[in-house]
Amino acid sequence: MALQILLNLIIAFMWMFLQESYTFSSFFAGYLIGIFLLFMLQRFIPDTFYMRRIWRFVRLILLFIKELILSNISIVKLVYKPNLDIQPGIFALPTDLTKNWEVTLLANLISLTPGTLSIAVSDDQSTIYIHALDIPDVEKEIQSIKETFEKAIMEVTR
Amino acid sequence: MIEIIISLLLIIGTFFILSSSIGVLRFPDVYTRLHAATKSATLGVASIMIAAFLFMLFDANIVSGKLILGILFVLLTSPVSGHMISRAAHHSGVKLWEKSIKDDYETKLESIKKKT
């Protein structure tokens, strides 16, 4: 990954010198050409193409924005409901993520989408305790978090 | 045209902030209130900031990076504060609402206490 970024930067600088215009726009054009070259030559370069990882990261952000908007609407609906017939509670979410920053990212994403709020992480980082506004079905909730966020984070990191 | 988009974004933002403050008043205990306080507000603040960004862009031709950074930092800090407040509340023994159906964290803490 680091090697590929270095190659890409070298190509961008070479493009800048060939053009003899030392501006940001020519650097950017060179960077795009570098991405294209690396994409064409990815069979000969060790590691997978690094833009694929960045693309997955962009997808994670898009997924997060979608969830943020959808669940904000659901919480607003709850606020204006005349009678509060919700069943809040704290449930444990077992997670397969191991690295520190992966667990941090997952906990933060869970907190940011309304309806769920991460309260604590167990000492061995295998479980996240989550307070949910409305959990008639805990298993379904766990499944949905595992399917969306954990899968997306794993795609970025592995 | 762009004015309509900006005003729509502003109205949506204020609507979300208003509903989150109503939620703080209406919900029964600390944890459910935190749901309303830390999160609906982020979307509200974000859309107001986007509206301000668009206004600066089209009205004064300024690309204001500070506003985008503002959104980023609100998104970074609000879940952390929500996490810390709820954790602190749980550790200092604030009870959940009586209609809550389960509390896995409490049972876990008690099982640790029993062992030691």
GROMACS .gro file of C-alpha atoms in nm:
model
  274
    1MET     CA    1   0.000   0.000   0.000
    2ALA     CA    2   0.271   0.248   0.099
    3LEU     CA    3   0.476   0.149  -0.206
    4GLN     CA    4   0.180   0.212  -0.434
    5ILE     CA    5   0.113   0.556  -0.290
    6LEU     CA    6   0.482   0.640  -0.332
    7LEU     CA    7   0.476   0.525  -0.695
    8ASN     CA    8   0.163   0.728  -0.753
    9LEU     CA    9   0.323   1.041  -0.604
   10ILE     CA   10   0.636   0.990  -0.816
   11ILE     CA   11   0.424   0.964  -1.131
   12ALA     CA   12   0.237   1.280  -1.032
   13PHE     CA   13   0.561   1.474  -0.978
   14MET     CA   14   0.702   1.345  -1.308
   15TRP     CA   15   0.388   1.465  -1.485
   16MET     CA   16   0.429   1.805  -1.320
   17PHE     CA   17   0.791   1.834  -1.437
   18LEU     CA   18   0.704   1.716  -1.790
   19GLN     CA   19   0.430   1.977  -1.811
   20GLU     CA   20   0.660   2.243  -1.659
   21SER     CA   21   0.366   2.390  -1.474
   22TYR     CA   22   0.404   2.361  -1.099
   23THR     CA   23   0.045   2.410  -0.989
   24PHE     CA   24  -0.194   2.200  -0.789
   25SER     CA   25  -0.411   2.127  -1.092
   26SER     CA   26  -0.128   1.973  -1.292
   27PHE     CA   27  -0.025   1.772  -0.984
   28PHE     CA   28  -0.381   1.648  -0.956
   29ALA     CA   29  -0.392   1.554  -1.325
   30GLY     CA   30  -0.067   1.364  -1.278
   31TYR     CA   31  -0.210   1.188  -0.977
   32LEU     CA   32  -0.513   1.078  -1.178
   33ILE     CA   33  -0.283   0.948  -1.454
   34GLY     CA   34  -0.085   0.764  -1.186
   35ILE     CA   35  -0.402   0.600  -1.056
   36PHE     CA   36  -0.487   0.493  -1.411
   37LEU     CA   37  -0.136   0.350  -1.471
   38LEU     CA   38  -0.140   0.161  -1.140
   39PHE     CA   39  -0.482   0.027  -1.228
   40MET     CA   40  -0.357  -0.102  -1.563
   41LEU     CA   41  -0.040  -0.251  -1.412
   42GLN     CA   42  -0.189  -0.394  -1.094
   43ARG     CA   43  -0.092  -0.751  -1.194
   44PHE     CA   44   0.278  -0.664  -1.165
   45ILE     CA   45   0.266  -0.470  -0.838
   46PRO     CA   46   0.264  -0.646  -0.500
   47ASP     CA   47  -0.048  -0.607  -0.281
   48THR     CA   48  -0.396  -0.529  -0.402
   49PHE     CA   49  -0.470  -0.201  -0.574
   50TYR     CA   50  -0.494   0.061  -0.302
   51MET     CA   51  -0.776   0.263  -0.459
   52ARG     CA   52  -0.997  -0.041  -0.402
   53ARG     CA   53  -0.949   0.011  -0.030
   54ILE     CA   54  -1.027   0.383  -0.063
   55TRP     CA   55  -1.338   0.298  -0.263
   56ARG     CA   56  -1.452   0.069   0.018
   57PHE     CA   57  -1.387   0.349   0.267
   58VAL     CA   58  -1.603   0.585   0.059
   59ARG     CA   59  -1.873   0.317   0.057
   60LEU     CA   60  -1.852   0.296   0.438
   61ILE     CA   61  -1.902   0.673   0.462
   62LEU     CA   62  -2.199   0.662   0.223
   63LEU     CA   63  -2.355   0.377   0.420
   64PHE     CA   64  -2.305   0.578   0.737
   65ILE     CA   65  -2.473   0.889   0.593
   66LYS     CA   66  -2.768   0.679   0.475
   67GLU     CA   67  -2.809   0.520   0.819
   68LEU     CA   68  -2.772   0.860   0.989
   69ILE     CA   69  -3.056   1.014   0.790
   70LEU     CA   70  -3.289   0.712   0.808
   71SER     CA   71  -3.254   0.668   1.181
   72ASN     CA   72  -3.281   1.041   1.250
   73ILE     CA   73  -3.620   1.031   1.082
   74SER     CA   74  -3.720   0.734   1.298
   75ILE     CA   75  -3.617   0.910   1.620
   76VAL     CA   76  -3.809   1.223   1.520
   77LYS     CA   77  -4.114   1.004   1.467
   78LEU     CA   78  -4.069   0.870   1.821
   79VAL     CA   79  -4.040   1.221   1.963
   80TYR     CA   80  -4.373   1.330   1.818
   81LYS     CA   81  -4.558   1.010   1.904
   82PRO     CA   82  -4.833   1.093   2.157
   83ASN     CA   83  -4.770   0.793   2.382
   84LEU     CA   84  -4.426   0.643   2.444
   85ASP     CA   85  -4.465   0.272   2.385
   86ILE     CA   86  -4.095   0.193   2.355
   87GLN     CA   87  -3.894  -0.084   2.519
   88PRO     CA   88  -3.544   0.046   2.589
   89GLY     CA   89  -3.268  -0.177   2.720
   90ILE     CA   90  -2.899  -0.256   2.718
   91PHE     CA   91  -2.781  -0.551   2.514
   92ALA     CA   92  -2.440  -0.704   2.451
   93LEU     CA   93  -2.302  -0.708   2.098
   94PRO     CA   94  -2.025  -0.963   2.042
   95THR     CA   95  -1.781  -0.831   1.786
   96ASP     CA   96  -1.518  -1.002   1.571
   97LEU     CA   97  -1.309  -0.689   1.533
   98THR     CA   98  -0.979  -0.702   1.720
   99LYS     CA   99  -0.771  -0.389   1.664
  100ASN     CA  100  -0.817  -0.091   1.893
  101TRP     CA  101  -0.915   0.158   1.628
  102GLU     CA  102  -1.155  -0.082   1.458
  103VAL     CA  103  -1.351  -0.124   1.781
  104THR     CA  104  -1.340   0.253   1.838
  105LEU     CA  105  -1.475   0.316   1.489
  106LEU     CA  106  -1.753   0.061   1.533
  107ALA     CA  107  -1.854   0.203   1.873
  108ASN     CA  108  -1.858   0.557   1.733
  109LEU     CA  109  -2.064   0.456   1.430
  110ILE     CA  110  -2.311   0.277   1.656
  111SER     CA  111  -2.337   0.585   1.875
  112LEU     CA  112  -2.391   0.818   1.583
  113THR     CA  113  -2.684   0.630   1.439
  114PRO     CA  114  -2.980   0.712   1.660
  115GLY     CA  115  -3.169   0.427   1.820
  116THR     CA  116  -2.847   0.279   1.953
  117LEU     CA  117  -2.588   0.425   2.189
  118SER     CA  118  -2.272   0.240   2.287
  119ILE     CA  119  -2.236   0.254   2.664
  120ALA     CA  120  -1.924   0.052   2.737
  121VAL     CA  121  -1.665  -0.176   2.585
  122SER     CA  122  -1.563  -0.484   2.780
  123ASP     CA  123  -1.201  -0.507   2.893
  124ASP     CA  124  -1.102  -0.770   2.639
  125GLN     CA  125  -1.271  -0.570   2.361
  126SER     CA  126  -1.484  -0.863   2.253
  127THR     CA  127  -1.818  -0.714   2.355
  128ILE     CA  128  -1.976  -0.375   2.312
  129TYR     CA  129  -2.266  -0.287   2.542
  130ILE     CA  130  -2.531  -0.092   2.358
  131HIS     CA  131  -2.832   0.096   2.486
  132ALA     CA  132  -3.114   0.078   2.235
  133LEU     CA  133  -3.431   0.284   2.233
  134ASP     CA  134  -3.659   0.011   2.113
  135ILE     CA  135  -3.557  -0.356   2.113
  136PRO     CA  136  -3.847  -0.594   2.083
  137ASP     CA  137  -3.610  -0.831   1.901
  138VAL     CA  138  -3.247  -0.829   2.020
  139GLU     CA  139  -3.122  -1.094   1.778
  140LYS     CA  140  -3.247  -0.898   1.479
  141GLU     CA  141  -3.077  -0.581   1.603
  142ILE     CA  142  -2.744  -0.760   1.652
  143GLN     CA  143  -2.773  -0.916   1.309
  144SER     CA  144  -2.840  -0.583   1.139
  145ILE     CA  145  -2.540  -0.413   1.303
  146LYS     CA  146  -2.315  -0.708   1.215
  147GLU     CA  147  -2.438  -0.716   0.856
  148THR     CA  148  -2.392  -0.347   0.786
  149PHE     CA  149  -2.124  -0.175   0.993
  150GLU     CA  150  -1.899  -0.459   1.100
  151LYS     CA  151  -1.888  -0.601   0.748
  152ALA     CA  152  -1.810  -0.260   0.600
  153ILE     CA  153  -1.532  -0.193   0.853
  154MET     CA  154  -1.382  -0.536   0.787
  155GLU     CA  155  -1.382  -0.468   0.414
  156VAL     CA  156  -1.184  -0.150   0.471
  157THR     CA  157  -0.926  -0.300   0.703
  158ARG     CA  158  -0.866  -0.643   0.550
  159MET     CA  159  -3.310   2.811  -0.723
  160ILE     CA  160  -3.009   2.788  -0.493
  161GLU     CA  161  -3.190   3.005  -0.238
  162ILE     CA  162  -3.467   2.748  -0.220
  163ILE     CA  163  -3.219   2.467  -0.153
  164ILE     CA  164  -3.041   2.673   0.114
  165SER     CA  165  -3.365   2.764   0.290
  166LEU     CA  166  -3.482   2.402   0.275
  167LEU     CA  167  -3.158   2.286   0.436
  168LEU     CA  168  -3.189   2.553   0.706
  169ILE     CA  169  -3.549   2.456   0.780
  170ILE     CA  170  -3.461   2.086   0.799
  171GLY     CA  171  -3.169   2.163   1.030
  172THR     CA  172  -3.373   2.375   1.269
  173PHE     CA  173  -3.650   2.116   1.263
  174PHE     CA  174  -3.410   1.841   1.371
  175ILE     CA  175  -3.260   2.056   1.648
  176LEU     CA  176  -3.608   2.154   1.772
  177SER     CA  177  -3.725   1.794   1.775
  178SER     CA  178  -3.414   1.680   1.958
  179SER     CA  179  -3.471   1.938   2.230
  180ILE     CA  180  -3.834   1.827   2.258
  181GLY     CA  181  -3.702   1.473   2.283
  182VAL     CA  182  -3.477   1.570   2.573
  183LEU     CA  183  -3.783   1.699   2.754
  184ARG     CA  184  -4.008   1.405   2.674
  185PHE     CA  185  -3.795   1.094   2.714
  186PRO     CA  186  -3.799   0.926   3.054
  187ASP     CA  187  -3.440   0.862   3.166
  188VAL     CA  188  -3.077   0.965   3.111
  189TYR     CA  189  -2.998   0.711   2.843
  190THR     CA  190  -3.300   0.773   2.621
  191ARG     CA  191  -3.248   1.148   2.662
  192LEU     CA  192  -2.891   1.110   2.544
  193HIS     CA  193  -3.024   0.945   2.231
  194ALA     CA  194  -3.215   1.261   2.148
  195ALA     CA  195  -2.949   1.505   2.267
  196THR     CA  196  -2.635   1.372   2.103
  197LYS     CA  197  -2.767   1.256   1.771
  198SER     CA  198  -3.059   1.434   1.614
  199ALA     CA  199  -2.863   1.749   1.687
  200THR     CA  200  -2.567   1.631   1.476
  201LEU     CA  201  -2.778   1.599   1.162
  202GLY     CA  202  -2.934   1.938   1.237
  203VAL     CA  203  -2.599   2.109   1.284
  204ALA     CA  204  -2.458   1.935   0.977
  205SER     CA  205  -2.736   2.049   0.749
  206ILE     CA  206  -2.720   2.407   0.881
  207MET     CA  207  -2.343   2.405   0.816
  208ILE     CA  208  -2.397   2.272   0.463
  209ALA     CA  209  -2.649   2.549   0.403
  210ALA     CA  210  -2.397   2.807   0.525
  211PHE     CA  211  -2.131   2.651   0.301
  212LEU     CA  212  -2.356   2.671  -0.006
  213PHE     CA  213  -2.451   3.029   0.078
  214MET     CA  214  -2.086   3.134   0.104
  215LEU     CA  215  -2.006   2.949  -0.217
  216PHE     CA  216  -2.277   3.097  -0.436
  217ASP     CA  217  -2.325   3.436  -0.276
  218ALA     CA  218  -1.970   3.543  -0.198
  219ASN     CA  219  -1.769   3.293  -0.404
  220ILE     CA  220  -1.577   3.171  -0.099
  221VAL     CA  221  -1.502   2.803  -0.053
  222SER     CA  222  -1.516   2.788   0.323
  223GLY     CA  223  -1.324   2.485   0.441
  224LYS     CA  224  -1.387   2.573   0.804
  225LEU     CA  225  -1.755   2.484   0.776
  226ILE     CA  226  -1.675   2.138   0.636
  227LEU     CA  227  -1.422   2.090   0.916
  228GLY     CA  228  -1.692   2.197   1.160
  229ILE     CA  229  -1.921   1.916   1.041
  230LEU     CA  230  -1.633   1.669   1.068
  231PHE     CA  231  -1.553   1.769   1.426
  232VAL     CA  232  -1.916   1.762   1.537
  233LEU     CA  233  -1.942   1.411   1.395
  234LEU     CA  234  -1.618   1.312   1.570
  235THR     CA  235  -1.689   1.453   1.914
  236SER     CA  236  -2.060   1.398   1.975
  237PRO     CA  237  -2.053   1.014   1.990
  238VAL     CA  238  -1.755   1.026   2.227
  239SER     CA  239  -1.934   1.262   2.465
  240GLY     CA  240  -2.250   1.051   2.448
  241HIS     CA  241  -2.051   0.739   2.525
  242MET     CA  242  -1.871   0.898   2.819
  243ILE     CA  243  -2.182   1.055   2.974
  244SER     CA  244  -2.382   0.731   2.953
  245ARG     CA  245  -2.092   0.526   3.089
  246ALA     CA  246  -2.042   0.768   3.377
  247ALA     CA  247  -2.416   0.761   3.449
  248HIS     CA  248  -2.419   0.382   3.454
  249HIS     CA  249  -2.115   0.364   3.681
  250SER     CA  250  -2.259   0.612   3.928
  251GLY     CA  251  -2.569   0.397   3.953
  252VAL     CA  252  -2.835   0.581   3.757
  253LYS     CA  253  -3.125   0.340   3.710
  254LEU     CA  254  -3.280   0.264   3.376
  255TRP     CA  255  -3.642   0.352   3.304
  256GLU     CA  256  -3.874   0.101   3.475
  257LYS     CA  257  -4.013  -0.018   3.141
  258SER     CA  258  -3.667  -0.118   3.016
  259ILE     CA  259  -3.664  -0.484   2.925
  260LYS     CA  260  -3.305  -0.589   2.987
  261ASP     CA  261  -2.964  -0.474   3.109
  262ASP     CA  262  -2.678  -0.700   3.001
  263TYR     CA  263  -2.411  -0.459   3.124
  264GLU     CA  264  -2.546  -0.467   3.482
  265THR     CA  265  -2.543  -0.848   3.492
  266LYS     CA  266  -2.189  -0.848   3.355
  267LEU     CA  267  -2.067  -0.601   3.617
  268GLU     CA  268  -2.231  -0.803   3.892
  269SER     CA  269  -2.068  -1.125   3.774
  270ILE     CA  270  -1.730  -0.953   3.785
  271LYS     CA  271  -1.799  -0.827   4.137
  272LYS     CA  272  -1.890  -1.176   4.254
  273LYS     CA  273  -1.561  -1.317   4.129
  274THR     CA  274  -1.342  -1.067   4.313
   0.00000   0.00000   0.00000
